[in-house]
Phi, psi and omega in degrees: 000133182298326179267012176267082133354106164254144181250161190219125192304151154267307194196158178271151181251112163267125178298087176288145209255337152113333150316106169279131187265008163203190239240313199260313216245105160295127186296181157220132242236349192157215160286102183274163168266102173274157171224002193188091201253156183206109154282149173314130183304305172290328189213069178324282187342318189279139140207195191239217354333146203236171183217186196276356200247013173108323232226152200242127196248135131326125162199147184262142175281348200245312174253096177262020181253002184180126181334177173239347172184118162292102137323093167279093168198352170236155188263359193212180197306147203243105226271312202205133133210170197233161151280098193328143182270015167233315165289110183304355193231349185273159174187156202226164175191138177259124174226199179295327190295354177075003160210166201266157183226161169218154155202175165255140188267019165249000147255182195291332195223138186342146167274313185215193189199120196209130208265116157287356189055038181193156168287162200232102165293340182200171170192145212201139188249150180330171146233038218215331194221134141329301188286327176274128185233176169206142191225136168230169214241120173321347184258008152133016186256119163258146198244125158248133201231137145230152193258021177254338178279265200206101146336347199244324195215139174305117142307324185207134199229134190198115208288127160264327174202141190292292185238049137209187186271134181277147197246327196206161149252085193229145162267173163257131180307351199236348197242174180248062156214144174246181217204117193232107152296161182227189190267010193241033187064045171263165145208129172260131210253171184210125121353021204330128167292148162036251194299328153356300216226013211270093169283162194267141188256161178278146181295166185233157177268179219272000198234002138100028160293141171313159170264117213284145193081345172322207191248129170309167191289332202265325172276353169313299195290304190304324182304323206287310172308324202275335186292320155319335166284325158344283178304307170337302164312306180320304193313313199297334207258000000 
């Protein structure tokens, strides 16, 4: 039927028990409890799931029989993760666990990590920055952050509703607001300040034309990500 909605299984989420029952192979224990999926912007086929158990499996629409890569870094249920909307390889993920992860999905373990001291329900990237995110909180907080400004700390922190709990988070694509739901059926509209929102522009020549051959605006975003991954590296190394 043309007016029907059919749902079409992808794939089962195997509960992995984290034993290896030989030298190659992690047993499996059952079923995990997924909570939150993001297909990739760029590379339809990838996408992520994160689960009740901590842990965010990689997966292809192309191997619907086995992960493409398991992600270890939170200890508690994992709520929300996205894909950057400019890097093809970057993804964020939120949990219960009181922090936010950023990672790259060829490797295994956070690029960075950042403790809100609360559990973290939903977290959402700009659509406007490479760098930028915004995360909120059970006690009622939203945290924005870029991470081309300062990696370490939240720019900016901001109490949205007292006695209840925050639920979601979205920017709007076209205005500098975001949109914070709560558990008592709100929504809240916010304003971005400024400094908020500042895209980063293409250089210009002296008469303030783009520079011909210059980097596209997409590619801007992406240099701006991989120069944080850098520094990063660096910090580590």
């Amino acid at each position: 039927m043309k007016n029907k909605l059919e749902s079409e299984e992808v794939m089962e989420l195997k509960l992995m028990s984290g034993v290896a029952a030989d030298d190659d192979e992690t047993s499996l224990t059952g079923l995990a409890g997924g909570l939150c999926f993001d297909f990739n912007k760029q590379s339809e086929h990838l996408f992520l799931v994160g689960t009740e158990e901590g842990k965010i499996h990689k997966c292809s629409k192309a191997f619907t029989g086995q992960y493409l890569e398991t992600y270890e870094g939170h200890s508690m249920a994992v709520y929300t993760v996205r894909w950057n909307p400019f890097h093809p390889n970057i993804f964020i993920s939120a949990s219960a666990d009181w922090t936010v992860k950023l990672w790259d999905h060829s490797q295994k373990t956070a690029v960075l990590s950042f403790d809100l001291a609360q559990s973290v329900g939903d977290v959402a990237w700009a659509p406007y920055s490479s760098t930028v995110f915004t995360a909120i909180t059970n006690d009622g907080l939203v945290h924005c952050y870029d991470l081309n400004v300062n990696r370490n700390e939240r720019i900016c922190t901001q109490k949205v509703v007292k006695r209840a709990k925050l639920t979601h988070v979205a920017f709007n694509s076209h205005d500098p607001i975001i949109l914070v739901g709560d558990d008592r059926g709100g929504v809240n509209c916010l304003k971005l300040s400024p400094n908020l929102r500042r895209p980063t522009e293409p250089p210009v020549d002296e008469s303030g034309d783009p520079i011909a051959g210059g980097q596209s605006a997409l590619e801007l975003q992406i240099a701006k990500m991989d120069h944080l991954l850098d520094m990063v590296k660096e910090t580590v190394e």
